[in-house]
Coordinates of C-alpha atoms in Angstrom, one line a residue:
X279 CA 58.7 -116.4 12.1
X280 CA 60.4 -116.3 8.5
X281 CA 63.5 -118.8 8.1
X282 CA 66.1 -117.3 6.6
X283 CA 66.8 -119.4 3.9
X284 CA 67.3 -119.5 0.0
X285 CA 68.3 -121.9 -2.5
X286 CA 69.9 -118.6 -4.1
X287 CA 72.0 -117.0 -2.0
X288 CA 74.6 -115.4 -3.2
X289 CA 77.4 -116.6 -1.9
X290 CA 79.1 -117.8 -5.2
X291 CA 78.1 -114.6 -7.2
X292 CA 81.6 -113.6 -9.0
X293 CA 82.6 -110.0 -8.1
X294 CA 84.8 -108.3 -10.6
X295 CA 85.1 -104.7 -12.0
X296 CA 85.0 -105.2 -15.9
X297 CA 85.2 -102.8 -18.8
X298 CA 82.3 -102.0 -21.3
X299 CA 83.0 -103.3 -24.7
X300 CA 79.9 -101.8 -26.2
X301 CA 76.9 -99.4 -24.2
X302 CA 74.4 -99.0 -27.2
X303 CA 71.0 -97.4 -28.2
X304 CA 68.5 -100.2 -28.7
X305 CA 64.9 -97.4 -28.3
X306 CA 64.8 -94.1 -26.7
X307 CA 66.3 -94.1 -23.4
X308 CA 66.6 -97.8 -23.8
X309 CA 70.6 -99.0 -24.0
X310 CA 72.2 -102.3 -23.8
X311 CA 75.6 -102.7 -22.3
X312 CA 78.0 -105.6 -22.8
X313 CA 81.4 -106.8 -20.8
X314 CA 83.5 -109.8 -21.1
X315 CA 83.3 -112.0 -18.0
X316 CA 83.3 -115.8 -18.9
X317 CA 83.3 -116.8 -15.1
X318 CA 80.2 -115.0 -14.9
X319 CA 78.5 -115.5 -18.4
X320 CA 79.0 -119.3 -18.3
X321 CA 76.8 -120.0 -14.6
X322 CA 74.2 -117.8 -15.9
X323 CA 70.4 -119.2 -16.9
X324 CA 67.3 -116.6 -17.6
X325 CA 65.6 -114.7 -15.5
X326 CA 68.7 -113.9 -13.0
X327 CA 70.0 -110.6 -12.4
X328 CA 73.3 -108.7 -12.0
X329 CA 74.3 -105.8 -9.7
X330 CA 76.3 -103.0 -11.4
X331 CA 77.6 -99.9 -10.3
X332 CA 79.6 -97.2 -11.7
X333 CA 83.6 -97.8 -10.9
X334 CA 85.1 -95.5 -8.7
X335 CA 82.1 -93.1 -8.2
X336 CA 80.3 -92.7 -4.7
X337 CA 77.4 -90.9 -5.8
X338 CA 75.4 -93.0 -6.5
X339 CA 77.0 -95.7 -4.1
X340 CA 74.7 -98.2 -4.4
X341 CA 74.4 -100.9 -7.3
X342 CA 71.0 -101.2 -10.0
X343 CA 70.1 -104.4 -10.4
X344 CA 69.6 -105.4 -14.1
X345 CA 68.5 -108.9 -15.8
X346 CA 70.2 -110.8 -17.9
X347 CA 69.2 -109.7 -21.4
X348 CA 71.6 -112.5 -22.8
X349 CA 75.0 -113.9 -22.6
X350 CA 77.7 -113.4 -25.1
X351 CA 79.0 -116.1 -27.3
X352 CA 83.1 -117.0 -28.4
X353 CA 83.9 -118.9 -32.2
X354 CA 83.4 -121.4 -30.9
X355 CA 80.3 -121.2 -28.9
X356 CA 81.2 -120.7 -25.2
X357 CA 80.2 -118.1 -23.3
X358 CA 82.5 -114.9 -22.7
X359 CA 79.8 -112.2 -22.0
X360 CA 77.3 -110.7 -21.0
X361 CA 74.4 -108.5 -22.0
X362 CA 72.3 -106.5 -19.9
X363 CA 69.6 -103.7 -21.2
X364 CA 69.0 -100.4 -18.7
X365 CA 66.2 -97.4 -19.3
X366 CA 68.1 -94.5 -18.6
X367 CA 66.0 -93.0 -15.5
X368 CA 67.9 -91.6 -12.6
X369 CA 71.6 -90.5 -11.5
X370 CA 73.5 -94.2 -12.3
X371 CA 71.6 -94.8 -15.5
X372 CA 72.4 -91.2 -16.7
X373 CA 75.8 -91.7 -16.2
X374 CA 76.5 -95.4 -17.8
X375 CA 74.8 -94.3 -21.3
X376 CA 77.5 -91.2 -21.2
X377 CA 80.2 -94.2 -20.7
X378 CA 81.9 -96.1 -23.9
X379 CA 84.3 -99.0 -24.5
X380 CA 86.8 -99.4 -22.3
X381 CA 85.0 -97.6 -18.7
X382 CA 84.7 -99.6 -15.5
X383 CA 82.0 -101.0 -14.5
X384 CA 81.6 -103.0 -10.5
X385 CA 79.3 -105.7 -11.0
X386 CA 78.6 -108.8 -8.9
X387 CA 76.1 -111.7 -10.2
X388 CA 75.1 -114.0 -10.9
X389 CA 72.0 -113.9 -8.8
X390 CA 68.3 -114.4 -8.1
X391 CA 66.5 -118.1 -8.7
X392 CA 65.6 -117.2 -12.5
X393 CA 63.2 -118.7 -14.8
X394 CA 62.7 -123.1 -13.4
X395 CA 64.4 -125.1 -16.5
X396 CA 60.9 -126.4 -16.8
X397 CA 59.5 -123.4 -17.6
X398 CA 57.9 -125.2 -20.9
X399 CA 57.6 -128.4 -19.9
X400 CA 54.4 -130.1 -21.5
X401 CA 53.2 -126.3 -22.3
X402 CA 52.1 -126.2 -26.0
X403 CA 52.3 -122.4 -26.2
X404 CA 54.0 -120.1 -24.0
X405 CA 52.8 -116.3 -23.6
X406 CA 55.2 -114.3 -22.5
X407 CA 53.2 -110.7 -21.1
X408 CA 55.7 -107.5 -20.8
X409 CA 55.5 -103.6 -19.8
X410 CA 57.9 -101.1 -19.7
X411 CA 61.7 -102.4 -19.6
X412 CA 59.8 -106.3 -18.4
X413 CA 60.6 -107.7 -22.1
X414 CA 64.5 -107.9 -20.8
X415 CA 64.8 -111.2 -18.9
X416 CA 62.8 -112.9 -21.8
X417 CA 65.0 -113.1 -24.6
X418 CA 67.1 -115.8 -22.8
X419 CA 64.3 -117.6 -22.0
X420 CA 62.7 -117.8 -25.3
X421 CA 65.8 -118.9 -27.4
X422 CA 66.0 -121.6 -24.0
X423 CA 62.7 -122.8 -24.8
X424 CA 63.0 -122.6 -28.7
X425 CA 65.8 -125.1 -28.3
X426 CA 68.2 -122.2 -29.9
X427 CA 70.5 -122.1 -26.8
X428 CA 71.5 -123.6 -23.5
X429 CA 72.6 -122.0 -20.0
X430 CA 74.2 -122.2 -16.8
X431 CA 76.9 -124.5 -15.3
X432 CA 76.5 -127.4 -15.4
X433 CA 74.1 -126.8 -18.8
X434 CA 70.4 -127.3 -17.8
X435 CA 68.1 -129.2 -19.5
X436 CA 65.1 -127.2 -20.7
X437 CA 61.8 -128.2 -22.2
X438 CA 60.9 -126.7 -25.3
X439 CA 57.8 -125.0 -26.1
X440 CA 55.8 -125.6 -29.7
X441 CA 54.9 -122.0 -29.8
X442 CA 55.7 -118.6 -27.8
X443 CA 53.7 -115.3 -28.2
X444 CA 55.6 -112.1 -26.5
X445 CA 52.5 -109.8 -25.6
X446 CA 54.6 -105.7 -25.1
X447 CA 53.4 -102.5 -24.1
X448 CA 55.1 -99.4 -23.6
X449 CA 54.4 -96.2 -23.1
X450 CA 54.8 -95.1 -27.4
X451 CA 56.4 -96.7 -29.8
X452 CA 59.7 -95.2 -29.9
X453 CA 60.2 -97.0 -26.5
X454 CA 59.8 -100.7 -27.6
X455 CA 63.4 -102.4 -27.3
X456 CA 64.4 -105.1 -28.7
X457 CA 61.7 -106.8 -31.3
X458 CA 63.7 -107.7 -34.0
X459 CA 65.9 -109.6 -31.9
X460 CA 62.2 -111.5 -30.6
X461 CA 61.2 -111.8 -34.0
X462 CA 64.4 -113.5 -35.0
X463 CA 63.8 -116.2 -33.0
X464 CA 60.5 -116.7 -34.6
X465 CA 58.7 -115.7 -31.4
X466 CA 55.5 -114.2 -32.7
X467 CA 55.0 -110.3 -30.9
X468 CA 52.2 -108.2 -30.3
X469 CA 52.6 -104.9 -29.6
X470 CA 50.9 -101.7 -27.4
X471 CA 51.1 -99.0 -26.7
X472 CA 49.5 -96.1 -24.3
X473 CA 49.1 -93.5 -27.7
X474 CA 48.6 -95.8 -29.9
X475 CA 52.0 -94.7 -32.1
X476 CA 52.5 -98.5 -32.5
X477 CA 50.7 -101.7 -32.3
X478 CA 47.6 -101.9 -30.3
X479 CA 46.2 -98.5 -29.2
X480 CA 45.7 -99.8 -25.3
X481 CA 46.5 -102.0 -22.3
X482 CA 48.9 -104.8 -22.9
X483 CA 46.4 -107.1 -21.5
X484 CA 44.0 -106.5 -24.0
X485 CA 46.8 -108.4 -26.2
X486 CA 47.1 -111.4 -23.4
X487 CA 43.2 -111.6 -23.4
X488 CA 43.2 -111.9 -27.3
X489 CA 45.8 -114.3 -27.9
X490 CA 44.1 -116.6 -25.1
X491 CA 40.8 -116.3 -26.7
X492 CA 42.6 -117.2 -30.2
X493 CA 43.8 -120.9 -29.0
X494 CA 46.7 -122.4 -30.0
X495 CA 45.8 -122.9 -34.0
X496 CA 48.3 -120.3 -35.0
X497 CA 45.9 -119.4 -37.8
X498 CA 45.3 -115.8 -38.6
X499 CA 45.1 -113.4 -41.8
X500 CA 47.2 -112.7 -44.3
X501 CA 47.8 -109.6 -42.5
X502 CA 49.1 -111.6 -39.1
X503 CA 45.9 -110.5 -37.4
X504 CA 42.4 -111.4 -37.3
X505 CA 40.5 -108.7 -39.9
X506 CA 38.7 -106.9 -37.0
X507 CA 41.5 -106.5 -35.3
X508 CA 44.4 -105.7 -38.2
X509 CA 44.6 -101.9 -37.6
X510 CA 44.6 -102.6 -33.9
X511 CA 47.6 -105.1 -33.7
X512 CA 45.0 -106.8 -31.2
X513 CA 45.8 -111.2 -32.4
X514 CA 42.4 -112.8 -33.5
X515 CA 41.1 -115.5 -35.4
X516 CA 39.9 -115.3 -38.9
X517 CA 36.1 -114.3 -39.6
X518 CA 34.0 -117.3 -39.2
X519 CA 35.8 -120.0 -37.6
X520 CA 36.7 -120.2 -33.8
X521 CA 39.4 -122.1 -32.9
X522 CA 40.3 -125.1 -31.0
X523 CA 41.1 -123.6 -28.0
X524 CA 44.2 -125.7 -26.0
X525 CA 43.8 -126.8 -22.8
X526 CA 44.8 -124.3 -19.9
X527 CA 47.7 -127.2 -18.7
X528 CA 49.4 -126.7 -22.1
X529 CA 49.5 -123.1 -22.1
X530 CA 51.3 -120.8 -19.6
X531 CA 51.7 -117.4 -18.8
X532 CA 55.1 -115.4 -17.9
X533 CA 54.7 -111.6 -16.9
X534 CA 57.4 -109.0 -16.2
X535 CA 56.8 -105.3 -15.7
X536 CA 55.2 -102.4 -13.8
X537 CA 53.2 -104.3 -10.4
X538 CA 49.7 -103.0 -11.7
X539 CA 50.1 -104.5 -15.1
X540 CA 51.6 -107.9 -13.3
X541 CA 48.9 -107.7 -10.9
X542 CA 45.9 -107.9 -13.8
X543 CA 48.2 -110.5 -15.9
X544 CA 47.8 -112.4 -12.5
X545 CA 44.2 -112.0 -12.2
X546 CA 43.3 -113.1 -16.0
X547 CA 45.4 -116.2 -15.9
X548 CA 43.6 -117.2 -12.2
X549 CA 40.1 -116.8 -14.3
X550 CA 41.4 -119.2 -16.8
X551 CA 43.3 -121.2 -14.7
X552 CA 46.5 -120.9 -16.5
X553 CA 50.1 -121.1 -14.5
X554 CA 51.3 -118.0 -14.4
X555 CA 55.3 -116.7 -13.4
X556 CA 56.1 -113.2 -12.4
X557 CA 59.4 -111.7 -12.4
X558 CA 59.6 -108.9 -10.0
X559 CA 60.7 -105.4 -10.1
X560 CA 61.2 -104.9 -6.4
X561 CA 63.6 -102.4 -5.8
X562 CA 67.0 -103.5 -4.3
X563 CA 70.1 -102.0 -2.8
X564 CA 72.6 -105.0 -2.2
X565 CA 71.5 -108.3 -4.0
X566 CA 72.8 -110.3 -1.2
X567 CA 69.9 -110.8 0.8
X568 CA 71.0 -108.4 3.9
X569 CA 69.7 -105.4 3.5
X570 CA 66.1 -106.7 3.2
X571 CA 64.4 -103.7 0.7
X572 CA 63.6 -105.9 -1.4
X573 CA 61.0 -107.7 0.6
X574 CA 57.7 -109.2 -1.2
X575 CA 54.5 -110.6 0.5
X576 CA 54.3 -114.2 -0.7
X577 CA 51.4 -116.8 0.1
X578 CA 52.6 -119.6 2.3
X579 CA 51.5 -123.1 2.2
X580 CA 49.4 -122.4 5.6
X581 CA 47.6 -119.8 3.7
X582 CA 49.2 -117.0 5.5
X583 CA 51.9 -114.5 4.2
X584 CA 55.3 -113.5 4.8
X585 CA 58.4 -111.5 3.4
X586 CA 60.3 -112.8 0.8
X587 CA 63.4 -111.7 -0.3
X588 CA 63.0 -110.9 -3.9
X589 CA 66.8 -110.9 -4.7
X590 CA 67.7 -114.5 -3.1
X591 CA 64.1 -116.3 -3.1
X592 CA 63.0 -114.4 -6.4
X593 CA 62.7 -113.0 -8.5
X594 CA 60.4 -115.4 -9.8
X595 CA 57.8 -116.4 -8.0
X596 CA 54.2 -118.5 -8.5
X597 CA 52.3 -115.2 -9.1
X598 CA 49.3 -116.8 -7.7
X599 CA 51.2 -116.9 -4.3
X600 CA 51.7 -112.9 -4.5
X601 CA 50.2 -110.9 -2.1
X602 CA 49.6 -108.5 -4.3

């Protein structure tokens, strides 16, 4: 029998209808939106999620749930925002990237367990692995780690981590979101994609299993890649020397994307015996934890499974402990 419980329920998410004060292009069919909602913006720590819906429309009735992307700071560093980035794909999504400054969105949030604030605790280097629209939630959570900014009310403290590698795949190039705002950070990226129109012509994995194999040196070419792999934006290390390789405690792995590609992030971290987070995709229709579509088959301590509610329980959960 499941017991109904969860340390994120949402009953203190903040509804409100707010107005867009920008809905821009950041790759193709890949916007970001941004409202102003202090009361929401301030509680808010990576990895949570937001339900939004169009204002005043029926059709679609039901809300999308999108992650934080990041929150929105004032002069004098509080925050007053938020950010959230959406691939336009189906009727709502359609609809908000036709909608500028000043329409009405419903949204309700903030919600889900998001990223633990010891997300990098003791970790040396922290590889985040993403596919699709999965690179969304990690922004927040790499500036966290990097020490560059604090969430959530009260304001957590995070660990920091020495190092963090964003592994991203997408379908071509033109649909990579977001990189410059990675690189900003300092946060080295790697790059794939299924035609090979940018970065590494293959599997995002392929990038996870080379930067694990590179250890935690840092060292490549001049190029930023090892020479056998610097036309295939695969990380390596230079000709001749093999690196110290860092112990699996101080690395760990964070994965967000498509269930297949979460799935085999899963499985290479279990061989290496690296701790390994996933963010899920499940889709939802309320974000409350009623409606129960949004159920996940999680490992219990007993060995056996049961449902999880991704919204209030997840969405991040020991990927190890996925029933996948």
């Amino acid at each position: 029998m499941s017991h109904l419980h969860a340390a994120h329920y949402a009953d203190g998410a903040t509804f409100r209808t707010v107005e867009i004060v920008e809905n821009v292009p950041l790759a193709r069919d890949t916007w970001r939106v941004r409202f102003l909602l202090p009361e929401m913006a301030r509680r808010f720590v990576p990895g949570q999620f937001l339900m939004l819906r169009l204002a005043g429309w029926e059709d679609p009735l039901l809300g999308r749930p999108l992650a934080l992307y990041d929150t929105v700071l004032d002069g004098a560093g509080k925050p007053v925002g938020v950010d959230v980035v959406y691939l336009v794909l189906g009727k709502l999504t359609i609809r908000l990237a036709q909608l500028g400054p000043g329409a009405k969105l419903d949204v309700w949030g903030p919600l889900g367990n998001g990223f633990p604030a010891d997300a990098a605790h003791g970790v040396e280097h922290l590889i985040l692995v993403a596919g699709g629209i999965g690179q969304t939630p990690f922004l927040a959570l790499a500036q966290e780690c990097l020490g560059r900014r604090q969430y959530g009310e009260p304001i957590r403290q995070s660990a920091a981590a020495q190092r963090i590698t964003l592994c991203y795949g997408a379908r071509r190039g033109e649909y990579l979101a977001g990189i410059a705002d990675f690189r900003r950070l300092g946060v080295e990226v790697y790059t794939s994609t299924d035609d090979g129109s940018a970065g590494h012509h293959g599997l995002v994995t392929d990038l996870l299993r080379q930067v694990l194999a590179s250890g935690g040196t840092g060292s490549t070419s001049r190029s930023g890649l090892w020479p056998e792999a610097a036309h295939s934006g695969l990380p390596a290390a230079p000709s001749g020397q093999r690196p110290d390789l860092l112990a699996a405690e101080t690395r760990r792995i964070i994965c967000c994307g498509p269930e297949p590609m979460m799935h085999a992030v899963a499985e290479i971290a279990a061989a290496e015996r690296i701790e390994c987070l996933a963010s899920l995709e499940t889709p939802m229709a309320c974000g409350l934890g009623i409606c129960f579509s949004c159920v996940a088959k999680i490992r219990q301590p007993d060995g056996e499974w049961d449902y999880r509610r991704t919204c209030v329980e997840g969405p991040i959960f020991d990927a190890a402990q996925i029933v996948w």
